[in-house]
Amino acid sequence: MNDNLIIAGKSYSSRLLVGTGKYKDFTETRAALDASGAEIVTVAIRRTNLGQNANEPNLLDSVPMSKFTYLPNTAGCYTAEDAVRTLRLARELLDGHSLVKLEVLGDPQSLYPNVIETIAAAKTLVAEGFQVMVYTSDDPIVAKQLEDIGCVAIMPLASLIGSGMGILNPWNLQLVMERVKVPVIVDAGVGTASDAAIAMELGCHGVLMNTAIAGAKDPVLMASAMKKGVEAGREAYLAGRMPKKLYSASPSSPTAGIISSTRS
Amino acid sequence: MISVNINGETRQLSGTLTVAALIDEMGLTGKRVALERNGEIVPRSTFPTQRLSDGDRLEIVVAVGGG
């Protein structure tokens, strides 16, 4: 069955998108990415170290652009202007690559999105030809506005970035999915494989995570668990779960032919 | 000599330096970097022809691990 994730006209077989931050070293990063099966990986754009050792290990060597689709992000940006500048640099850095993750944060305590700055940045980036996957709150009205601006994927948080608190408001995620036609990808908050499965069972088109994998005791094993969680949740969604029936028990075994009781 | 701010640090440089010469001086030749000068992208193809000016603010970035 072909059940690929389509983003901006491009097809991906994995619905799990992962970050490349917080790993012990690039070897562990690569091993976790391979175990996750992810095709799209987020990267950050940062100042080069001026006193840099020329032979210092480089992310690009361990996670080659020929094997993975890079999704440069704007992590750490608190204004539309900084986010736009960061992604212009990313496009230059990555040879014209236009698929990006926009996130404009509200404050360093919560890392909650500032949707006003996010909307402003999205307008500029779309006008400049970027394909914008946008991190946002789980507000269906904002999600629709971002879609109308031309964002190629809406990425609501399930709970705060790095919190591992899981899917706190499944109802809002459903409202977002009902409102927009572009893929909805849960970005932030997933803590363990069942969280990823729940997001997919709700009908989300994908899940993006970093800390849930990198922050596990065994990141590579957790990456494998997340791959299965996303796949299991997706299949359950497509299969269509049985309805929940409180006080309407229905035995799975035949009710006829049961041997008679010896107590009469 | 000119004074140029690179990634938040002020440096004194020769007045005739091109961007390409600066990149070379910093040991970044052949590395995948992107450069912004006073808020505008400097395409890599123009590094050999762009000369630095006194007071320039440069940002030189790379891709790093991130979520």
CSV table of C-alpha atoms in Angstrom, one decimal:
chain,number,residue,atom,x,y,z
A,1,MET,CA,0.0,0.0,0.0
A,2,ASN,CA,1.3,3.4,-0.9
A,3,ASP,CA,0.7,5.6,2.0
A,4,ASN,CA,3.4,8.3,1.6
A,5,LEU,CA,3.5,11.6,3.2
A,6,ILE,CA,3.3,14.4,0.6
A,7,ILE,CA,4.8,17.7,1.5
A,8,ALA,CA,5.0,20.5,-1.1
A,9,GLY,CA,4.5,17.9,-3.8
A,10,LYS,CA,7.4,15.7,-2.6
A,11,SER,CA,6.7,12.2,-1.4
A,12,TYR,CA,8.2,10.7,1.8
A,13,SER,CA,7.7,7.1,3.0
A,14,SER,CA,8.5,7.9,6.6
A,15,ARG,CA,6.0,10.0,8.7
A,16,LEU,CA,8.6,10.5,11.4
A,17,LEU,CA,10.7,13.7,11.2
A,18,VAL,CA,13.5,14.0,13.7
A,19,GLY,CA,15.9,16.6,15.0
A,20,THR,CA,19.7,16.3,15.0
A,21,GLY,CA,20.3,18.1,18.3
A,22,LYS,CA,21.4,17.0,21.8
A,23,TYR,CA,23.1,13.8,20.8
A,24,LYS,CA,26.4,12.6,22.4
A,25,ASP,CA,28.3,12.9,19.1
A,26,PHE,CA,27.6,12.7,15.3
A,27,THR,CA,28.0,8.9,15.3
A,28,GLU,CA,25.1,8.6,17.7
A,29,THR,CA,23.1,11.1,15.8
A,30,ARG,CA,23.5,9.1,12.6
A,31,ALA,CA,22.7,5.8,14.3
A,32,ALA,CA,19.5,7.2,15.8
A,33,LEU,CA,18.5,8.7,12.4
A,34,ASP,CA,19.0,5.4,10.7
A,35,ALA,CA,17.0,3.5,13.4
A,36,SER,CA,14.2,6.1,13.1
A,37,GLY,CA,13.9,5.6,9.4
A,38,ALA,CA,13.4,9.4,9.1
A,39,GLU,CA,14.0,11.1,5.8
A,40,ILE,CA,13.5,14.7,6.8
A,41,VAL,CA,15.8,15.9,9.5
A,42,THR,CA,15.9,19.3,11.2
A,43,VAL,CA,19.2,21.3,11.5
A,44,ALA,CA,20.0,24.6,13.2
A,45,ILE,CA,21.9,27.5,11.6
A,46,ARG,CA,24.5,28.9,13.9
A,47,ARG,CA,27.5,31.2,13.8
A,48,THR,CA,30.7,29.4,12.9
A,49,ASN,CA,33.3,29.2,15.7
A,50,LEU,CA,35.9,31.8,14.8
A,51,GLY,CA,38.7,29.8,16.4
A,52,GLN,CA,37.4,26.6,14.8
A,53,ASN,CA,39.7,23.7,14.3
A,54,ALA,CA,39.5,23.0,10.6
A,55,ASN,CA,39.3,19.3,11.2
A,56,GLU,CA,36.5,19.5,13.7
A,57,PRO,CA,33.7,16.9,13.0
A,58,ASN,CA,30.9,18.3,10.9
A,59,LEU,CA,27.3,17.4,10.9
A,60,LEU,CA,27.2,17.3,7.1
A,61,ASP,CA,29.8,14.5,7.0
A,62,SER,CA,27.8,12.3,9.3
A,63,VAL,CA,24.3,13.3,8.0
A,64,PRO,CA,24.9,13.8,4.3
A,65,MET,CA,22.4,15.9,2.3
A,66,SER,CA,22.5,13.2,-0.3
A,67,LYS,CA,20.8,10.8,2.1
A,68,PHE,CA,18.5,13.1,4.1
A,69,THR,CA,16.3,16.0,3.4
A,70,TYR,CA,17.5,18.9,5.5
A,71,LEU,CA,14.9,21.0,7.2
A,72,PRO,CA,16.8,24.1,8.5
A,73,ASN,CA,15.0,25.7,11.5
A,74,THR,CA,14.8,29.1,13.1
A,75,ALA,CA,15.2,27.8,16.7
A,76,GLY,CA,16.2,30.5,19.1
A,77,CYS,CA,14.6,33.3,17.0
A,78,TYR,CA,12.2,35.6,18.8
A,79,THR,CA,11.3,38.0,16.0
A,80,ALA,CA,10.1,37.6,12.4
A,81,GLU,CA,13.1,39.5,11.2
A,82,ASP,CA,15.6,37.2,12.8
A,83,ALA,CA,13.7,34.1,11.6
A,84,VAL,CA,13.7,35.4,8.0
A,85,ARG,CA,17.4,36.3,8.1
A,86,THR,CA,18.2,32.9,9.5
A,87,LEU,CA,16.4,31.1,6.7
A,88,ARG,CA,17.8,33.3,4.0
A,89,LEU,CA,21.2,32.2,5.3
A,90,ALA,CA,20.1,28.6,5.3
A,91,ARG,CA,19.0,28.8,1.7
A,92,GLU,CA,22.4,30.2,0.7
A,93,LEU,CA,24.2,27.6,2.9
A,94,LEU,CA,22.2,24.7,1.4
A,95,ASP,CA,22.5,25.6,-2.3
A,96,GLY,CA,19.0,27.1,-2.7
A,97,HIS,CA,17.2,24.5,-0.7
A,98,SER,CA,13.8,26.1,0.1
A,99,LEU,CA,12.0,23.6,2.4
A,100,VAL,CA,12.3,25.1,5.9
A,101,LYS,CA,10.9,24.9,9.4
A,102,LEU,CA,9.7,28.3,10.7
A,103,GLU,CA,9.5,28.7,14.4
A,104,VAL,CA,9.3,32.1,16.2
A,105,LEU,CA,9.4,31.7,19.9
A,106,GLY,CA,7.6,33.8,22.5
A,107,ASP,CA,9.9,33.4,25.6
A,108,PRO,CA,12.8,31.2,26.7
A,109,GLN,CA,10.9,29.7,29.6
A,110,SER,CA,8.1,28.0,27.6
A,111,LEU,CA,9.5,28.2,24.0
A,112,TYR,CA,5.8,28.7,23.2
A,113,PRO,CA,5.3,30.1,19.7
A,114,ASN,CA,4.7,33.8,19.1
A,115,VAL,CA,2.1,33.4,16.5
A,116,ILE,CA,2.0,37.1,15.6
A,117,GLU,CA,5.7,37.1,14.7
A,118,THR,CA,5.3,33.7,13.1
A,119,ILE,CA,2.5,34.9,10.8
A,120,ALA,CA,4.6,37.9,9.8
A,121,ALA,CA,7.6,35.8,9.0
A,122,ALA,CA,5.5,33.2,7.1
A,123,LYS,CA,4.2,36.0,4.8
A,124,THR,CA,7.7,37.2,3.9
A,125,LEU,CA,9.1,33.7,3.5
A,126,VAL,CA,6.3,32.4,1.2
A,127,ALA,CA,6.6,35.6,-0.9
A,128,GLU,CA,10.3,34.9,-1.3
A,129,GLY,CA,9.6,31.3,-2.5
A,130,PHE,CA,10.3,29.3,0.6
A,131,GLN,CA,8.3,26.2,1.3
A,132,VAL,CA,7.4,26.8,4.9
A,133,MET,CA,6.6,24.1,7.5
A,134,VAL,CA,5.5,26.1,10.5
A,135,TYR,CA,5.7,25.4,14.2
A,136,THR,CA,2.7,27.0,15.9
A,137,SER,CA,0.2,26.7,18.7
A,138,ASP,CA,-2.7,24.2,18.4
A,139,ASP,CA,-5.1,27.1,17.6
A,140,PRO,CA,-7.2,26.1,14.6
A,141,ILE,CA,-7.8,29.7,13.5
A,142,VAL,CA,-4.1,30.5,13.4
A,143,ALA,CA,-3.5,27.2,11.6
A,144,LYS,CA,-6.0,28.2,8.9
A,145,GLN,CA,-4.4,31.6,8.6
A,146,LEU,CA,-0.9,30.0,8.1
A,147,GLU,CA,-2.3,27.7,5.5
A,148,ASP,CA,-4.0,30.6,3.7
A,149,ILE,CA,-0.6,32.4,3.7
A,150,GLY,CA,0.8,29.4,1.8
A,151,CYS,CA,2.6,27.3,4.4
A,152,VAL,CA,3.1,23.7,3.2
A,153,ALA,CA,2.6,22.0,6.6
A,154,ILE,CA,1.1,23.1,9.9
A,155,MET,CA,3.1,21.8,12.9
A,156,PRO,CA,1.2,22.4,16.1
A,157,LEU,CA,2.8,21.6,19.5
A,158,ALA,CA,1.4,18.7,21.5
A,159,SER,CA,3.0,20.1,24.6
A,160,LEU,CA,6.0,22.4,25.2
A,161,ILE,CA,9.2,21.9,23.3
A,162,GLY,CA,11.5,19.4,25.2
A,163,SER,CA,8.9,18.7,27.9
A,164,GLY,CA,8.0,15.1,26.9
A,165,MET,CA,4.5,15.8,28.3
A,166,GLY,CA,2.8,14.0,25.4
A,167,ILE,CA,-0.5,14.9,23.7
A,168,LEU,CA,-2.1,17.3,26.1
A,169,ASN,CA,-5.0,18.5,24.0
A,170,PRO,CA,-6.1,16.0,21.4
A,171,TRP,CA,-9.3,17.9,20.8
A,172,ASN,CA,-7.5,21.0,19.5
A,173,LEU,CA,-5.3,18.8,17.3
A,174,GLN,CA,-8.5,17.5,15.8
A,175,LEU,CA,-9.9,21.0,15.3
A,176,VAL,CA,-6.7,21.9,13.5
A,177,MET,CA,-6.9,18.9,11.2
A,178,GLU,CA,-10.5,19.6,10.3
A,179,ARG,CA,-9.6,23.2,9.4
A,180,VAL,CA,-6.6,22.7,7.1
A,181,LYS,CA,-5.9,20.7,4.0
A,182,VAL,CA,-2.1,20.7,4.2
A,183,PRO,CA,-0.3,18.0,6.3
A,184,VAL,CA,-0.6,18.5,10.1
A,185,ILE,CA,2.5,17.3,11.8
A,186,VAL,CA,2.8,17.3,15.6
A,187,ASP,CA,5.9,19.1,16.5
A,188,ALA,CA,7.1,19.2,20.1
A,189,GLY,CA,6.0,17.5,23.3
A,190,VAL,CA,6.2,13.8,22.4
A,191,GLY,CA,7.9,11.9,25.2
A,192,THR,CA,7.6,8.2,24.3
A,193,ALA,CA,6.4,5.9,21.6
A,194,SER,CA,2.8,5.7,22.7
A,195,ASP,CA,2.6,9.6,22.4
A,196,ALA,CA,3.7,9.3,18.8
A,197,ALA,CA,1.1,6.5,18.2
A,198,ILE,CA,-1.7,8.6,19.8
A,199,ALA,CA,-0.8,11.6,17.5
A,200,MET,CA,-1.0,9.3,14.5
A,201,GLU,CA,-4.2,7.6,15.6
A,202,LEU,CA,-5.8,11.1,15.8
A,203,GLY,CA,-5.1,11.4,12.1
A,204,CYS,CA,-2.0,13.6,12.2
A,205,HIS,CA,0.0,13.2,9.1
A,206,GLY,CA,3.4,13.0,10.8
A,207,VAL,CA,5.3,13.6,14.0
A,208,LEU,CA,8.5,15.7,14.5
A,209,MET,CA,10.6,15.1,17.6
A,210,ASN,CA,14.1,15.5,18.9
A,211,THR,CA,14.4,15.4,22.7
A,212,ALA,CA,12.2,12.3,23.0
A,213,ILE,CA,14.9,10.4,21.1
A,214,ALA,CA,18.1,12.2,22.0
A,215,GLY,CA,17.1,12.5,25.7
A,216,ALA,CA,16.3,8.7,26.1
A,217,LYS,CA,18.8,6.6,28.0
A,218,ASP,CA,19.3,4.6,24.8
A,219,PRO,CA,18.6,7.1,21.9
A,220,VAL,CA,19.1,4.5,19.1
A,221,LEU,CA,16.6,2.1,20.7
A,222,MET,CA,14.1,4.9,21.3
A,223,ALA,CA,14.5,6.0,17.7
A,224,SER,CA,13.5,2.4,16.7
A,225,ALA,CA,10.5,2.5,19.1
A,226,MET,CA,9.4,5.9,17.7
A,227,LYS,CA,9.5,4.5,14.1
A,228,LYS,CA,7.2,1.6,15.3
A,229,GLY,CA,4.9,3.9,17.3
A,230,VAL,CA,4.4,6.2,14.3
A,231,GLU,CA,3.8,3.3,12.0
A,232,ALA,CA,1.4,1.5,14.4
A,233,GLY,CA,-0.6,4.7,15.0
A,234,ARG,CA,-0.9,5.4,11.3
A,235,GLU,CA,-2.1,1.9,10.6
A,236,ALA,CA,-4.6,2.0,13.4
A,237,TYR,CA,-5.9,5.3,12.1
A,238,LEU,CA,-6.3,3.9,8.6
A,239,ALA,CA,-7.8,0.7,9.9
A,240,GLY,CA,-10.5,2.7,11.8
A,241,ARG,CA,-10.8,1.8,15.4
A,242,MET,CA,-13.9,0.0,16.9
A,243,PRO,CA,-16.3,2.4,18.6
A,244,LYS,CA,-16.0,2.8,22.4
A,245,LYS,CA,-19.0,1.2,24.1
A,246,LEU,CA,-19.4,1.8,27.8
A,247,TYR,CA,-21.8,-0.8,29.3
A,248,SER,CA,-22.3,-2.6,26.1
A,249,ALA,CA,-20.0,-5.6,26.5
A,250,SER,CA,-19.9,-7.9,23.5
A,251,PRO,CA,-18.1,-11.3,24.0
A,252,SER,CA,-15.6,-12.3,21.4
A,253,SER,CA,-16.5,-16.0,21.7
A,254,PRO,CA,-19.7,-17.7,20.7
A,255,THR,CA,-22.6,-17.4,23.2
A,256,ALA,CA,-24.1,-20.7,21.9
A,257,GLY,CA,-22.9,-24.2,22.9
A,258,ILE,CA,-21.7,-23.3,26.4
A,259,ILE,CA,-21.7,-26.5,28.6
A,260,SER,CA,-24.5,-26.4,31.2
A,261,SER,CA,-24.0,-25.6,34.8
A,262,THR,CA,-23.9,-28.4,37.4
A,263,ARG,CA,-25.7,-26.2,39.8
A,264,SER,CA,-29.4,-26.4,39.1
B,1,MET,CA,43.2,49.0,8.6
B,2,ILE,CA,39.4,48.7,8.9
B,3,SER,CA,37.3,47.5,11.7
B,4,VAL,CA,34.8,44.7,11.0
B,5,ASN,CA,32.4,42.9,13.3
B,6,ILE,CA,32.4,39.2,12.6
B,7,ASN,CA,29.9,37.0,14.5
B,8,GLY,CA,29.8,39.6,17.3
B,9,GLU,CA,33.6,40.0,17.6
B,10,THR,CA,35.3,43.2,16.4
B,11,ARG,CA,38.4,42.5,14.2
B,12,GLN,CA,41.0,44.8,12.6
B,13,LEU,CA,41.6,43.8,9.0
B,14,SER,CA,43.6,45.0,6.0
B,15,GLY,CA,41.5,47.5,4.1
B,16,THR,CA,41.7,45.8,0.7
B,17,LEU,CA,40.5,42.4,1.9
B,18,THR,CA,37.9,40.5,-0.2
B,19,VAL,CA,35.3,38.2,1.4
B,20,ALA,CA,37.1,35.3,-0.2
B,21,ALA,CA,40.4,36.3,1.4
B,22,LEU,CA,38.8,36.7,4.8
B,23,ILE,CA,37.2,33.2,4.5
B,24,ASP,CA,40.7,31.9,3.6
B,25,GLU,CA,42.3,33.7,6.5
B,26,MET,CA,39.8,32.1,8.8
B,27,GLY,CA,40.5,28.6,7.6
B,28,LEU,CA,37.0,28.3,6.1
B,29,THR,CA,37.9,27.8,2.5
B,30,GLY,CA,36.1,24.7,1.1
B,31,LYS,CA,33.8,24.6,4.2
B,32,ARG,CA,30.1,25.0,3.7
B,33,VAL,CA,29.3,28.4,5.2
B,34,ALA,CA,26.9,31.2,4.4
B,35,LEU,CA,27.6,34.8,4.9
B,36,GLU,CA,25.5,37.8,5.6
B,37,ARG,CA,26.9,41.4,5.4
B,38,ASN,CA,25.0,44.2,7.0
B,39,GLY,CA,21.8,42.1,6.9
B,40,GLU,CA,22.1,41.1,3.3
B,41,ILE,CA,23.1,37.7,2.0
B,42,VAL,CA,26.4,37.6,0.1
B,43,PRO,CA,26.2,34.8,-2.5
B,44,ARG,CA,29.2,32.4,-2.3
B,45,SER,CA,29.9,33.1,-6.0
B,46,THR,CA,30.6,36.8,-5.3
B,47,PHE,CA,33.1,36.2,-2.4
B,48,PRO,CA,36.1,36.8,-4.6
B,49,THR,CA,34.8,40.2,-5.8
B,50,GLN,CA,33.3,41.7,-2.7
B,51,ARG,CA,35.6,43.9,-0.7
B,52,LEU,CA,35.0,44.5,3.0
B,53,SER,CA,34.4,48.1,4.3
B,54,ASP,CA,35.0,49.7,7.6
B,55,GLY,CA,32.1,49.1,10.0
B,56,ASP,CA,30.8,46.0,8.1
B,57,ARG,CA,28.8,43.6,10.3
B,58,LEU,CA,29.3,40.0,9.1
B,59,GLU,CA,27.5,36.8,10.2
B,60,ILE,CA,29.1,33.6,9.1
B,61,VAL,CA,27.0,30.5,9.7
B,62,VAL,CA,27.1,26.7,9.4
B,63,ALA,CA,24.6,24.0,9.9
B,64,VAL,CA,24.7,22.3,13.3
B,65,GLY,CA,22.6,19.7,15.1
B,66,GLY,CA,19.2,21.0,16.2
B,67,GLY,CA,15.6,20.2,16.6
